[in-house]
Amino acid sequence: QVQLAESGGGLVQAGGTLRLSCAASGIIFGLSDMGWYRQAPGKQRELVASITSDRNTNYADSVKGRFTISRDNAEFTVYLQMNSLKPEDTGVYYCHADGVRIDGTLSYWGQGTQVTVSS
C-alpha cells in the first residue's frame, strides 16, 4: 500500500518560513519523481515544485528564489522549504509521487497539509 504523509503546515505571518515534509512508503522512493502541488480556495491545483530521481528540480515562477525542494532517499522523504512566504502562498499543499513499484509506475497523492499565510 502506498502512503504519502505530509507534515509541517500551519499558520505563519507574511515573510515567515515553513518546512513541509512528505514521508513516502510503498514505492521505490529512489527511483520515483516527487513533487509538491497546492490548491487555493476556488482555484485549480497547481505545481509548486518537483524533483526527479536524478535530483533535477523545477519550480513555479511564483516561488522561484523563495522555495526549495529537496529529497532524502535514505529517509524516503521529500521536503519543501518555504521562505519569504506571502499571503498568496496560502492553500492546501499536496505531496505527489510518480511512484515506481515492481508492478509499474502510478501517480499517487498525499492527503494534503494546510498552509495559511497572514498579512
Coordinates of N, CA, C and O in Angstrom, one line a residue:
Q1 N 0.8 -1.2 0.0 CA 0.0 0.0 0.0 C 0.9 1.2 0.0 O 1.8 1.4 0.8
V2 N 0.6 2.2 -0.9 CA 1.4 3.4 -1.0 C 0.8 4.5 -0.1 O -0.4 4.7 0.0
Q3 N 1.7 5.1 0.7 CA 1.3 6.2 1.5 C 2.2 7.4 1.4 O 3.4 7.2 1.3
L4 N 1.7 8.6 1.3 CA 2.4 9.8 1.3 C 1.9 10.6 2.4 O 0.7 11.1 2.4
A5 N 2.7 10.8 3.4 CA 2.3 11.5 4.7 C 2.9 12.9 4.8 O 4.1 12.9 5.0
E6 N 2.1 13.9 4.6 CA 2.7 15.3 4.7 C 2.6 15.8 6.1 O 1.7 15.4 6.9
S7 N 3.5 16.7 6.4 CA 3.5 17.4 7.7 C 4.2 18.7 7.6 O 4.9 18.9 6.6
G8 N 4.0 19.6 8.5 CA 4.7 20.8 8.6 C 3.9 22.1 8.2 O 4.5 23.2 8.3
G9 N 2.7 21.9 7.8 CA 1.9 23.0 7.5 C 1.5 23.8 8.8 O 1.8 23.4 9.9
G10 N 0.9 25.0 8.6 CA 0.5 25.8 9.7 C 0.2 27.2 9.3 O 0.0 27.5 8.2
L11 N 0.0 28.0 10.4 CA -0.2 29.4 10.2 C 1.0 30.2 10.4 O 1.7 30.0 11.5
V12 N 1.3 31.1 9.5 CA 2.6 31.9 9.6 C 2.3 33.3 9.1 O 1.4 33.5 8.2
Q13 N 3.0 34.3 9.6 CA 2.9 35.6 9.1 C 3.6 35.8 7.8 O 4.6 35.1 7.5
A14 N 3.2 36.8 7.0 CA 3.9 37.1 5.8 C 5.4 37.4 6.1 O 5.7 38.0 7.1
G15 N 6.3 36.8 5.2 CA 7.7 36.9 5.5 C 8.3 35.8 6.2 O 9.5 35.7 6.3
G16 N 7.5 34.9 6.8 CA 7.9 33.8 7.6 C 8.3 32.6 6.8 O 8.3 32.7 5.5
T17 N 8.7 31.6 7.5 CA 9.1 30.3 6.9 C 8.4 29.1 7.4 O 7.9 29.1 8.5
L18 N 8.3 28.1 6.5 CA 7.7 26.8 6.9 C 8.5 25.8 6.1 O 9.0 26.0 5.0
R19 N 8.6 24.6 6.7 CA 9.2 23.5 6.0 C 8.2 22.3 6.0 O 7.8 21.8 7.0
L20 N 7.8 21.9 4.8 CA 6.9 20.8 4.6 C 7.7 19.5 4.4 O 8.8 19.5 3.8
S21 N 7.2 18.4 5.0 CA 7.8 17.1 4.8 C 6.8 16.1 4.2 O 5.6 16.2 4.5
C22 N 7.3 15.2 3.4 CA 6.4 14.1 2.9 C 7.2 12.8 3.0 O 8.2 12.6 2.3
A23 N 6.7 12.0 3.9 CA 7.3 10.7 4.1 C 6.6 9.6 3.2 O 5.3 9.5 3.3
A24 N 7.3 8.9 2.4 CA 6.7 8.0 1.4 C 7.0 6.6 1.8 O 8.0 6.2 2.4
S25 N 6.0 5.7 1.6 CA 6.1 4.3 1.8 C 5.4 3.5 0.7 O 4.4 4.1 0.1
G26 N 5.8 2.3 0.4 CA 5.2 1.5 -0.6 C 5.6 1.7 -2.0 O 5.1 1.1 -3.0
I27 N 6.6 2.6 -2.2 CA 7.2 2.9 -3.6 C 8.7 2.7 -3.5 O 9.3 2.8 -2.4
I28 N 9.3 2.5 -4.6 CA 10.8 2.5 -4.7 C 11.2 4.0 -4.8 O 11.3 4.6 -5.8
F29 N 11.4 4.6 -3.6 CA 11.5 6.0 -3.5 C 12.6 6.6 -4.3 O 12.5 7.6 -5.0
G30 N 13.8 5.9 -4.3 CA 14.9 6.5 -5.0 C 14.7 6.6 -6.5 O 15.4 7.3 -7.2
L31 N 13.8 5.8 -7.0 CA 13.5 5.8 -8.5 C 12.3 6.7 -8.8 O 12.0 6.9 -10.0
S32 N 11.6 7.2 -7.8 CA 10.4 8.0 -8.1 C 10.6 9.5 -8.1 O 11.3 10.0 -7.3
D33 N 10.0 10.1 -9.1 CA 9.9 11.6 -9.2 C 8.9 12.1 -8.2 O 7.8 11.5 -8.1
M34 N 9.2 13.1 -7.5 CA 8.3 13.6 -6.4 C 8.0 15.1 -6.7 O 8.8 15.8 -7.4
G35 N 6.9 15.6 -6.1 CA 6.6 17.0 -6.3 C 5.6 17.5 -5.2 O 5.1 16.7 -4.4
W36 N 5.5 18.8 -5.2 CA 4.6 19.5 -4.3 C 3.6 20.3 -5.2 O 4.1 21.0 -6.1
Y37 N 2.3 20.2 -4.9 CA 1.3 20.9 -5.5 C 0.6 21.7 -4.4 O 0.6 21.4 -3.3
R38 N -0.2 22.7 -4.9 CA -1.0 23.4 -3.9 C -2.3 23.8 -4.6 O -2.4 24.0 -5.8
Q39 N -3.3 24.0 -3.7 CA -4.6 24.4 -4.2 C -5.2 25.4 -3.3 O -5.4 25.2 -2.1
A40 N -5.4 26.6 -3.8 CA -6.0 27.7 -3.0 C -7.5 27.6 -3.2 O -8.0 27.0 -4.2
P41 N -8.3 28.2 -2.3 CA -9.7 28.1 -2.3 C -10.2 28.7 -3.7 O -9.8 29.8 -4.1
G42 N -11.1 27.9 -4.3 CA -11.7 28.4 -5.6 C -10.7 28.3 -6.8 O -11.1 28.8 -7.9
K43 N -9.6 27.7 -6.6 CA -8.6 27.7 -7.7 C -8.2 26.2 -8.0 O -8.4 25.3 -7.2
Q44 N -7.6 26.0 -9.2 CA -7.2 24.7 -9.5 C -5.9 24.3 -8.8 O -5.1 25.2 -8.4
R45 N -5.7 23.0 -8.6 CA -4.4 22.6 -8.1 C -3.3 22.9 -9.1 O -3.4 22.7 -10.3
E46 N -2.2 23.4 -8.5 CA -1.0 23.8 -9.4 C 0.3 23.3 -8.9 O 0.4 23.1 -7.7
L47 N 1.2 23.0 -9.8 CA 2.5 22.6 -9.4 C 3.3 23.7 -8.7 O 3.3 24.8 -9.2
V48 N 3.9 23.4 -7.6 CA 4.7 24.3 -6.9 C 6.2 24.0 -7.2 O 7.0 24.9 -7.6
A49 N 6.6 22.7 -7.0 CA 8.0 22.3 -7.3 C 8.0 20.8 -7.5 O 7.2 20.1 -6.9
S50 N 9.0 20.4 -8.2 CA 9.2 19.0 -8.4 C 10.7 18.6 -8.4 O 11.5 19.5 -8.7
I51 N 11.0 17.4 -8.1 CA 12.3 16.9 -8.1 C 12.3 15.5 -8.7 O 11.6 14.6 -8.2
T52 N 13.2 15.2 -9.6 CA 13.3 13.9 -10.2 C 14.1 13.0 -9.4 O 14.8 13.4 -8.4
S53 N 14.2 11.7 -9.8 CA 15.0 10.8 -9.1 C 16.5 11.2 -9.3 O 17.3 10.8 -8.4
D54 N 16.8 11.9 -10.3 CA 18.2 12.4 -10.5 C 18.4 13.7 -9.9 O 19.5 14.3 -10.1
R55 N 17.4 14.2 -9.1 CA 17.5 15.4 -8.3 C 17.5 16.7 -9.2 O 17.9 17.7 -8.8
N56 N 17.0 16.6 -10.4 CA 16.7 17.8 -11.2 C 15.4 18.4 -10.7 O 14.4 17.7 -10.4
T57 N 15.4 19.7 -10.5 CA 14.3 20.4 -9.9 C 13.6 21.4 -10.9 O 14.2 21.8 -11.9
N58 N 12.4 21.6 -10.6 CA 11.6 22.6 -11.4 C 10.7 23.3 -10.4 O 10.1 22.7 -9.5
Y59 N 10.5 24.6 -10.7 CA 9.7 25.5 -9.8 C 8.7 26.3 -10.6 O 9.0 26.7 -11.7
A60 N 7.6 26.5 -10.0 CA 6.6 27.5 -10.5 C 7.3 28.9 -10.4 O 8.1 29.2 -9.5
D61 N 7.0 29.7 -11.4 CA 7.6 31.1 -11.4 C 7.4 31.8 -10.2 O 8.2 32.6 -9.7
S62 N 6.2 31.6 -9.6 CA 5.8 32.4 -8.4 C 6.6 32.1 -7.2 O 6.5 32.9 -6.2
V63 N 7.3 31.0 -7.2 CA 8.0 30.6 -5.9 C 9.5 30.5 -6.2 O 10.3 30.3 -5.2
K64 N 10.0 30.8 -7.4 CA 11.4 30.7 -7.6 C 12.1 31.7 -6.8 O 11.7 32.9 -6.6
G65 N 13.2 31.2 -6.2 CA 14.0 32.1 -5.3 C 13.6 32.1 -3.9 O 14.3 32.6 -3.0
R66 N 12.4 31.6 -3.6 CA 11.8 31.6 -2.2 C 11.7 30.1 -1.7 O 11.8 29.9 -0.5
F67 N 11.3 29.2 -2.6 CA 11.1 27.8 -2.1 C 12.2 26.9 -2.7 O 12.7 27.2 -3.7
T68 N 12.5 25.9 -1.9 CA 13.5 24.9 -2.3 C 13.0 23.5 -2.0 O 12.6 23.2 -0.9
I69 N 13.0 22.7 -3.0 CA 12.6 21.3 -2.9 C 13.8 20.4 -2.8 O 14.8 20.7 -3.5
S70 N 13.8 19.4 -1.9 CA 14.9 18.5 -1.7 C 14.4 17.1 -1.4 O 13.2 17.0 -1.0
R71 N 15.3 16.2 -1.4 CA 14.9 14.8 -1.1 C 16.0 14.1 -0.3 O 17.2 14.4 -0.5
D72 N 15.6 13.2 0.6 CA 16.5 12.4 1.4 C 16.1 11.0 1.1 O 15.1 10.4 1.6
N73 N 16.8 10.3 0.2 CA 16.4 9.0 -0.2 C 16.6 8.0 0.9 O 15.9 6.9 0.9
A74 N 17.5 8.2 1.8 CA 17.7 7.3 2.9 C 16.5 7.3 3.9 O 16.2 6.3 4.6
E75 N 15.8 8.5 3.9 CA 14.7 8.7 4.8 C 13.4 8.6 4.1 O 12.3 8.7 4.7
F76 N 13.4 8.3 2.8 CA 12.2 8.2 1.9 C 11.3 9.5 2.1 O 10.1 9.4 2.2
T77 N 12.0 10.6 2.1 CA 11.3 11.9 2.4 C 11.6 13.0 1.4 O 12.8 13.1 1.0
V78 N 10.6 13.7 1.0 CA 10.8 14.9 0.2 C 10.4 16.1 1.0 O 9.5 16.1 1.8
Y79 N 11.2 17.2 0.9 CA 10.9 18.4 1.7 C 10.6 19.6 0.7 O 11.0 19.6 -0.4
L80 N 9.9 20.6 1.3 CA 9.7 21.8 0.7 C 10.0 22.9 1.7 O 9.2 23.1 2.6
Q81 N 11.1 23.6 1.5 CA 11.5 24.7 2.4 C 10.9 26.0 1.7 O 11.2 26.3 0.6
M82 N 10.1 26.7 2.5 CA 9.3 27.8 2.0 C 9.8 29.1 2.8 O 9.5 29.1 4.0
N83 N 10.4 30.0 2.2 CA 10.9 31.2 2.8 C 10.2 32.4 2.2 O 9.6 32.3 1.1
S84 N 10.2 33.5 2.9 CA 9.6 34.8 2.5 C 8.1 34.5 2.0 O 7.7 34.9 0.9
L85 N 7.4 33.9 2.8 CA 6.0 33.5 2.5 C 5.2 34.7 2.3 O 5.3 35.7 3.0
K86 N 4.2 34.6 1.3 CA 3.3 35.6 1.0 C 1.9 35.1 1.2 O 1.6 33.9 1.2
P87 N 0.9 36.0 1.5 CA -0.5 35.6 1.6 C -1.0 34.7 0.4 O -1.8 33.8 0.6
E88 N -0.5 35.0 -0.8 CA -0.9 34.3 -1.9 C -0.3 32.9 -2.0 O -0.7 32.1 -2.8
D89 N 0.5 32.5 -1.0 CA 1.0 31.1 -0.9 C 0.0 30.3 -0.1 O 0.2 29.0 0.0
T90 N -1.0 30.9 0.4 CA -2.0 30.1 1.2 C -2.7 29.1 0.4 O -3.1 29.3 -0.8
G91 N -2.9 27.9 1.0 CA -3.6 26.8 0.3 C -3.3 25.5 0.9 O -2.5 25.4 1.9
V92 N -3.8 24.5 0.4 CA -3.5 23.1 0.8 C -2.4 22.6 -0.1 O -2.5 22.6 -1.3
Y93 N -1.4 22.1 0.6 CA -0.2 21.6 -0.2 C -0.2 20.1 -0.2 O -0.4 19.5 0.9
Y94 N -0.1 19.6 -1.4 CA -0.2 18.1 -1.6 C 1.2 17.6 -2.1 O 1.8 18.1 -3.0
C95 N 1.5 16.5 -1.5 CA 2.7 15.7 -2.0 C 2.3 14.8 -3.1 O 1.2 14.2 -3.0
H96 N 3.1 14.7 -4.1 CA 2.8 13.9 -5.3 C 4.0 13.0 -5.6 O 5.1 13.4 -5.5
A97 N 3.7 11.8 -6.0 CA 4.7 10.9 -6.5 C 4.3 10.2 -7.8 O 3.2 9.8 -7.9
D98 N 5.3 10.2 -8.7 CA 5.2 9.2 -9.8 C 5.8 8.0 -9.3 O 7.0 7.8 -9.4
G99 N 5.1 7.2 -8.5 CA 5.6 6.2 -7.7 C 6.0 4.9 -8.5 O 5.1 4.3 -9.1
V100 N 7.2 4.6 -8.4 CA 7.7 3.4 -9.1 C 7.6 2.2 -8.1 O 8.0 2.2 -7.0
R101 N 6.9 1.2 -8.7 CA 6.8 -0.1 -7.9 C 7.2 -1.2 -8.9 O 7.4 -1.0 -10.1
I102 N 7.3 -2.4 -8.3 CA 7.7 -3.5 -9.2 C 6.7 -3.8 -10.3 O 7.1 -4.2 -11.4
D103 N 5.5 -3.5 -10.0 CA 4.4 -3.8 -11.0 C 4.1 -2.6 -11.9 O 3.1 -2.6 -12.6
G104 N 4.9 -1.5 -11.8 CA 4.7 -0.4 -12.7 C 4.7 0.9 -11.9 O 5.0 1.0 -10.7
T105 N 4.5 2.0 -12.7 CA 4.6 3.4 -12.1 C 3.2 4.0 -12.2 O 2.5 4.0 -13.3
L106 N 2.7 4.5 -11.1 CA 1.4 5.2 -11.0 C 1.6 6.5 -10.3 O 2.5 6.8 -9.6
S107 N 0.6 7.3 -10.4 CA 0.5 8.6 -9.8 C -0.2 8.5 -8.4 O -1.2 7.9 -8.3
Y108 N 0.5 9.1 -7.4 CA -0.1 9.0 -6.0 C -0.1 10.4 -5.4 O 0.8 11.2 -5.6
W109 N -1.1 10.6 -4.5 CA -1.2 11.9 -3.8 C -1.3 11.6 -2.3 O -1.9 10.7 -1.8
G110 N -0.8 12.6 -1.6 CA -1.0 12.6 -0.1 C -2.3 13.3 0.2 O -3.0 13.8 -0.7
Q111 N -2.6 13.4 1.5 CA -3.9 13.9 1.9 C -3.9 15.5 2.0 O -5.0 16.1 2.0
G112 N -2.7 16.0 2.0 CA -2.6 17.5 2.0 C -2.4 18.1 3.4 O -2.8 17.5 4.4
T113 N -1.7 19.2 3.4 CA -1.5 19.9 4.6 C -1.7 21.4 4.4 O -1.3 21.9 3.4
Q114 N -2.4 22.0 5.3 CA -2.9 23.4 5.1 C -1.7 24.4 5.5 O -1.1 24.3 6.5
V115 N -1.5 25.3 4.6 CA -0.6 26.4 4.8 C -1.4 27.7 4.7 O -2.0 28.0 3.7
T116 N -1.3 28.5 5.8 CA -2.0 29.8 5.8 C -1.0 30.9 6.1 O -0.3 30.8 7.2
V117 N -0.9 31.9 5.3 CA 0.0 33.0 5.5 C -0.9 34.3 5.7 O -1.6 34.7 4.8
S118 N -0.7 34.8 6.8 CA -1.5 36.0 7.2 C -0.7 37.3 6.8 O 0.5 37.3 6.9
S119 N -1.4 38.3 6.4 CA -0.8 39.6 6.0 C -0.5 40.5 7.2 O -1.0 40.3 8.3

